[in-house]
Coordinates of C-alpha atoms in Angstrom, one line a residue:
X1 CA 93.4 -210.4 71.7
X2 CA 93.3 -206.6 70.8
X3 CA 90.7 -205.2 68.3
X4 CA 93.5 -204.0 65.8
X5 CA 92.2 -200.4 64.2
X6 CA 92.9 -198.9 61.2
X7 CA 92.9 -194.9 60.5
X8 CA 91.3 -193.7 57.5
X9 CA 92.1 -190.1 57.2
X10 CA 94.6 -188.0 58.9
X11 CA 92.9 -185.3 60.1
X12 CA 91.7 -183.4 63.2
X13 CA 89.0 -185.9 64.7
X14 CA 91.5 -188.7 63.4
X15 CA 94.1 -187.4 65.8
X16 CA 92.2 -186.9 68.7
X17 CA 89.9 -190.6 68.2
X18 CA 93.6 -192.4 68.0
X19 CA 94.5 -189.9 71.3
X20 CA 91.6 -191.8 73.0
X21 CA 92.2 -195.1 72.0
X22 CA 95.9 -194.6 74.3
X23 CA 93.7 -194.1 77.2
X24 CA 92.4 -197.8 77.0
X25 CA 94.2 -200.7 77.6
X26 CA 97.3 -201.6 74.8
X27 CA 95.9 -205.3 75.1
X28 CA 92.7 -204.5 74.0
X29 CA 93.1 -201.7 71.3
X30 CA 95.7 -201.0 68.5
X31 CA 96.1 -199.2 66.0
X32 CA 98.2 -200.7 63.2
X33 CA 97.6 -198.6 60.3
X34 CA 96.6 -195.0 58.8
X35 CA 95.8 -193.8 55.3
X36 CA 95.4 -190.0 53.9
X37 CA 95.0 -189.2 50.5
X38 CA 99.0 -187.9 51.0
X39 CA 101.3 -190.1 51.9
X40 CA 103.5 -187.3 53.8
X41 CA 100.3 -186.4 55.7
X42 CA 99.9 -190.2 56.9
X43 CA 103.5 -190.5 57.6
X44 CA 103.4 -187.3 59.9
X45 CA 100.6 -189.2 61.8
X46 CA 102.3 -192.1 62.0
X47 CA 105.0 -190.6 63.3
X48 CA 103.3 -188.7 66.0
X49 CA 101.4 -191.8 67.0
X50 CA 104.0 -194.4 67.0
X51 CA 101.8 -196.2 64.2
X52 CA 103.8 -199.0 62.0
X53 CA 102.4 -198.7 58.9
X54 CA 101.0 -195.3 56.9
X55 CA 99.5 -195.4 53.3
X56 CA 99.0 -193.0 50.7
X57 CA 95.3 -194.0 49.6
X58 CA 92.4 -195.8 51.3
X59 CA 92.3 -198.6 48.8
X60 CA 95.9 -199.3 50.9
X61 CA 94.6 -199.4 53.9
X62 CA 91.3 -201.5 52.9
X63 CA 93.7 -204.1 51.7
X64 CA 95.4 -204.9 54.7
X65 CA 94.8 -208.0 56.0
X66 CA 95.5 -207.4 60.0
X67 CA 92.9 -204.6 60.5
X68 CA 89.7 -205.7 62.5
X69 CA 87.9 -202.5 62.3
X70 CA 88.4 -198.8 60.0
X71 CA 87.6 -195.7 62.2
X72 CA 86.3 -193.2 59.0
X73 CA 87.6 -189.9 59.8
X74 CA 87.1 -187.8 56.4
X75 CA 84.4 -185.1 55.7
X76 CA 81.0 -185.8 55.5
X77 CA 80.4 -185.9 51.9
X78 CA 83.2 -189.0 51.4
X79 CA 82.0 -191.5 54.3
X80 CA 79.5 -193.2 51.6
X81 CA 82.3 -194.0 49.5
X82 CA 84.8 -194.9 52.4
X83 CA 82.3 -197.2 53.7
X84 CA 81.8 -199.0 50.8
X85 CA 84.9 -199.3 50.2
X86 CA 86.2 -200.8 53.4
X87 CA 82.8 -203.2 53.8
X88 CA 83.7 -204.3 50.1
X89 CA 86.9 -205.5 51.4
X90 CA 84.9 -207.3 54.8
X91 CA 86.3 -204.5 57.3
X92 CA 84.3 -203.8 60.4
X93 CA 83.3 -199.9 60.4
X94 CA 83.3 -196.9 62.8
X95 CA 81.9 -194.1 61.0
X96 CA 82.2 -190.5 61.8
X97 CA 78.6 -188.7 62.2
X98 CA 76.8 -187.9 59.9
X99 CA 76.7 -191.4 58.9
X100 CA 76.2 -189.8 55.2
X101 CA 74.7 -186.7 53.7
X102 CA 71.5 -187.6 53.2
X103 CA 69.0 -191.1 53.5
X104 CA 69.5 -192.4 50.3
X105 CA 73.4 -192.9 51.0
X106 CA 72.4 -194.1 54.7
X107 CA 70.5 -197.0 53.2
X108 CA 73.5 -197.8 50.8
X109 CA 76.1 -197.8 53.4
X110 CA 73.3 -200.1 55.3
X111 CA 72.7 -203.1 52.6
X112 CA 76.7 -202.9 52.1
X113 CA 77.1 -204.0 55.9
X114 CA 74.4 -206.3 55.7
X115 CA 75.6 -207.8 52.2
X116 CA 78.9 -208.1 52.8
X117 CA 78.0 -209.0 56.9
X118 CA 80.2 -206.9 58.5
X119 CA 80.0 -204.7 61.3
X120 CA 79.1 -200.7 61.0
X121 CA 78.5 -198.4 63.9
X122 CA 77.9 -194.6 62.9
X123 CA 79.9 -192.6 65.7
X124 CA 77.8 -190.6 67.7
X125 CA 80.1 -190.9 70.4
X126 CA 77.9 -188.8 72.9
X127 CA 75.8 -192.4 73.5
X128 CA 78.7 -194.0 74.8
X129 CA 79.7 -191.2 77.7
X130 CA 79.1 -192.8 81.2
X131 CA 76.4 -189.4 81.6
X132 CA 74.1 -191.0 78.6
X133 CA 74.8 -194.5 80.2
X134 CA 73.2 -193.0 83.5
X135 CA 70.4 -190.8 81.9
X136 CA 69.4 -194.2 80.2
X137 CA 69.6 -196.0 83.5
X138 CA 67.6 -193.2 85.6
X139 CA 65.1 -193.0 82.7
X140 CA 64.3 -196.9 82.7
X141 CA 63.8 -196.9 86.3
X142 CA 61.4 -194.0 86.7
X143 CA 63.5 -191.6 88.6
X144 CA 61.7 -188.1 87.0
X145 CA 58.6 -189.4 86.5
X146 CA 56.8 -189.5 82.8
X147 CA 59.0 -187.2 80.4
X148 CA 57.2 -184.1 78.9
X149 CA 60.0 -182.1 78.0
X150 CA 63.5 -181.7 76.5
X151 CA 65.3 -178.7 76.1
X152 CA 68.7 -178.6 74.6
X153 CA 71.2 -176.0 72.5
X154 CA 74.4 -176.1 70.6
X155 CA 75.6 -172.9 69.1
X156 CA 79.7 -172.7 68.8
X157 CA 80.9 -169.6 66.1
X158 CA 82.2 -171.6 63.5
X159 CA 81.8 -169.9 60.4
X160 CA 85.6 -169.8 59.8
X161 CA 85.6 -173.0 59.2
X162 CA 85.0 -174.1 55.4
X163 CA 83.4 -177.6 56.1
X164 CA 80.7 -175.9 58.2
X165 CA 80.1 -173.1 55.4
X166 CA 80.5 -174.8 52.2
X167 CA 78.1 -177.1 50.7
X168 CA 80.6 -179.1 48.8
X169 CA 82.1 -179.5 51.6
X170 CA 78.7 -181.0 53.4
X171 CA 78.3 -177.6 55.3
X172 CA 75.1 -177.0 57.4
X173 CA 74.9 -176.4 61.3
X174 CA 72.6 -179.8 61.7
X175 CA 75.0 -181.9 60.5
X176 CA 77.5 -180.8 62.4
X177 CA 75.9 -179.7 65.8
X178 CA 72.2 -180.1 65.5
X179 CA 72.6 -183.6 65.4
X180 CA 73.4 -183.6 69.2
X181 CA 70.7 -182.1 70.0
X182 CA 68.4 -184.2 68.0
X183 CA 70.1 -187.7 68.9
X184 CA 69.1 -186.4 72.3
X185 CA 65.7 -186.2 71.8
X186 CA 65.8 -189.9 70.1
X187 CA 67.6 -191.4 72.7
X188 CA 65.5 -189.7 75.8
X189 CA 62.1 -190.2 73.9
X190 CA 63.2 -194.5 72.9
X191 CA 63.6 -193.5 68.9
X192 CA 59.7 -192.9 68.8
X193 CA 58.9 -190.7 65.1
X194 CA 57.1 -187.5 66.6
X195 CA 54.0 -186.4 65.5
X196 CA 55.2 -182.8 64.0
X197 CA 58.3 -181.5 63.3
X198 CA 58.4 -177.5 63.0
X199 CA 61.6 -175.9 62.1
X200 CA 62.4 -172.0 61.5
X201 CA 65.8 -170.6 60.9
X202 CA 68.3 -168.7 58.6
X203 CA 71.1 -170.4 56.0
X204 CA 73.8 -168.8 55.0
X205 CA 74.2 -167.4 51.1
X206 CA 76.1 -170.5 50.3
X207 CA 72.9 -172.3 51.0
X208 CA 73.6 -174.2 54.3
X209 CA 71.4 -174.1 57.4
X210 CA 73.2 -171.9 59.7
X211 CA 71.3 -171.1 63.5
X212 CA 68.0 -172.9 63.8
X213 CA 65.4 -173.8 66.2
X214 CA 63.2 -177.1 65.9
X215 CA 60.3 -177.6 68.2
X216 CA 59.3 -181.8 68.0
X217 CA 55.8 -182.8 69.0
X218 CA 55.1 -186.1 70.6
X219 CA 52.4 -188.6 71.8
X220 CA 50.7 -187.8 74.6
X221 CA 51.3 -184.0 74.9
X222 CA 55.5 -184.5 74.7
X223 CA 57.3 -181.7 73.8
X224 CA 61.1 -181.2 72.7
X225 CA 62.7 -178.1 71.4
X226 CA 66.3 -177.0 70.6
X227 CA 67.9 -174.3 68.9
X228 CA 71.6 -175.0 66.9
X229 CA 74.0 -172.4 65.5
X230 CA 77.3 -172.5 63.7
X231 CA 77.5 -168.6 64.3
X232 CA 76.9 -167.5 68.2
X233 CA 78.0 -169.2 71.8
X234 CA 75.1 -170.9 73.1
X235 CA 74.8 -172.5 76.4
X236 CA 75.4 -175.4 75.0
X237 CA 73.3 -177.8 78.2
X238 CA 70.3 -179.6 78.1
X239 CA 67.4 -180.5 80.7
X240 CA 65.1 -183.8 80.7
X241 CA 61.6 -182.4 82.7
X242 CA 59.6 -185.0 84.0
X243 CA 56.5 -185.5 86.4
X244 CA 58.7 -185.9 89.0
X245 CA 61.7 -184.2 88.1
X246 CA 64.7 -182.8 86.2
X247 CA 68.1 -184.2 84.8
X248 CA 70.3 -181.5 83.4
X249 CA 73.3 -182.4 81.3
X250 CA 75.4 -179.0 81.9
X251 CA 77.9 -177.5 78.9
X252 CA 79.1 -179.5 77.0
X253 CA 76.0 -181.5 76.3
X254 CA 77.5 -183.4 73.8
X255 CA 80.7 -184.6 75.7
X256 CA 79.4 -184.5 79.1
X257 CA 81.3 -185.0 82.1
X258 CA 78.8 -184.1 84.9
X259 CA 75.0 -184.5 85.9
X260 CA 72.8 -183.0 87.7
X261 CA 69.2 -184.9 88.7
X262 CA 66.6 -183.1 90.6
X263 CA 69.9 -180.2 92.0
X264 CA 72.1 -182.8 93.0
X265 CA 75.5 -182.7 90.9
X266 CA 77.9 -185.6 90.0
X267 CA 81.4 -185.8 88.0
X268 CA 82.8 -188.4 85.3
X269 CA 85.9 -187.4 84.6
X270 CA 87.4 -187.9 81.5
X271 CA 91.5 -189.3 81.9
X272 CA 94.0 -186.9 80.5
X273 CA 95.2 -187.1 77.3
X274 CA 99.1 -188.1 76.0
X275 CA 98.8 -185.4 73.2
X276 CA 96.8 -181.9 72.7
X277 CA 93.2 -182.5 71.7
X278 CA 91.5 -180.6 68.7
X279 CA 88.1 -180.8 70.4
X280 CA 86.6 -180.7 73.4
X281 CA 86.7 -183.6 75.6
X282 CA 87.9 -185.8 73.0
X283 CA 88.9 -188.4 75.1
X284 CA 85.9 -189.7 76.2
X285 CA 85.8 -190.9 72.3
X286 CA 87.2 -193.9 74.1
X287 CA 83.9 -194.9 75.0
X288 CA 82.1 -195.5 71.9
X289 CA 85.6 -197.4 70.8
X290 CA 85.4 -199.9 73.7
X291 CA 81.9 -200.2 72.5
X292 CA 83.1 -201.2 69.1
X293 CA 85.4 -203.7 70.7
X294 CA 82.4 -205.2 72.7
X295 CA 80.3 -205.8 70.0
X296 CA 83.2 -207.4 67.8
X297 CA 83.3 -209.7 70.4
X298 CA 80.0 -210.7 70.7

């Protein structure tokens, strides 16, 4: 039976997540629904996305009784109260990243899925690409040796773009970009807390962080550093340096579609995509939905 999804919020990431979910089987994902806070808006979706049903509000959409799971798709600063609302009404959740704006609203959003005991995944849809799948896989096996360094960046001029710039809007580079870099780290480094944390940067007049550089300091003498911006091009790559060897996760490092461990290269393609993208590689947002579907399952 197909995990049937339901679209909360009509915007750019929304397009391009339900752009994905077309590149995996119709028998195993559908989506059935889509809300905006303007009905036109959800109807012009719909339209474009051969989706039967479009609402005017959330509270719509929460109500339906044939949705499995709600992708949240909105800006940052409303995915506390889209998650509440849609674990209220015992919907499954796939949350855009930042799961919420700061960890107060984290650990609300968390004793709502545990309360009302359904599913919530934040969607950090890096994790999910078959590149992270293999860095896990070469890291649990030994292939570079003991870590002792990361090194990653992710610097894209975005300061055109309000959400990045305004603080209403839940602006800041880190929540945005810097993320990646730090989820990174976590992931390479098993979720361990490091031991210091020194940050230096500059924020913009509004008061959000805008180009930064973080250097993390863990048990025995591990190192990671990585430097975000929201107004220059970075590199945008990472490297994993071990006793042994290197991985290096060329641009972009975030939605990465090739490797290469100790100077050897290799592709993972993405599959092309029915309709234009807003983002970069944004169909390999596939991934972390197939993910969802798994765990539903289980």
């Amino acid at each position: 039976m197909a995990t049937r999804w339901g679209v909360c919020s009509a915007g750019k990431i929304s397009h391009d997540f339900t752009v994905a979910l077309k590149t995996l089987p119709a028998q195993d994902h559908q989506v059935v629904a889509v809300a905006a806070r303007k009905v036109e808006d959800a109807q012009e979706f719909a339209r474009k996305h051969s989706i039967s049903r479009a609402y005017g509000s959330y509270e719509e959409l929460a109500r339906d009784p044939e949705i499995d799971v709600v992708y949240i798709g909105n800006i940052h600063p409303h995915h506390l109260s889209a998650c509440l609302l849609f674990m209220n009404a015992k919907k499954n959740v796939l949350c855009e990243k930042p799961l919420a704006m700061n960890t107060k609203e984290v650990k609300e959003i968390l004793d709502s899925a545990k309360r009302n005991q359904v599913f919530l995944m934040e969607a950090v849809w890096t994790r999910f690409f078959p590149v992270s799948m293999e860095v896990r896989r070469l890291l649990a096996h030994g292939e570079i040796g003991e870590v002792k360094m990361i090194r990653s960046e992710f610097g894209i001029p975005l300061l055109h773009r309000p959400r990045l710039v305004e603080k209403e809007l839940g602006g800041g580079a880190l929540l945005s970009l810097g993320m990646y870099c730090l989820q990174l780290v976590c992931m390479v480094y098993n979720g361990e807390r490091p031991e210091s944390i020194q940050a230096t940067g500059v924020c913009l007049e509004s008061g959000v962080d805008e180009t930064v550089i973080v250097t993390l300091k863990f048990s025995d003498k591990r190192m990671a550093v990585f430097t975000y911006s929201s107004r220059m091009q970075l590199p945008n790559d990472a490297i994993i340096v071990g006793t042994k060897g290197t991985i290096q996760i060329p641009a972009w490092m975030w939605c990465p579609t090739s490797l290469v461990v100790n100077g050897k290269e290799t592709q993972y393609p993405l599959p092309e995509p029915c309709l234009p993208l807003n983002f970069n590689n944004g169909t390999g947002m596939r991934y972390e939905a197939e993910e969802v579907r798994q765990c539903l399952i289980k």
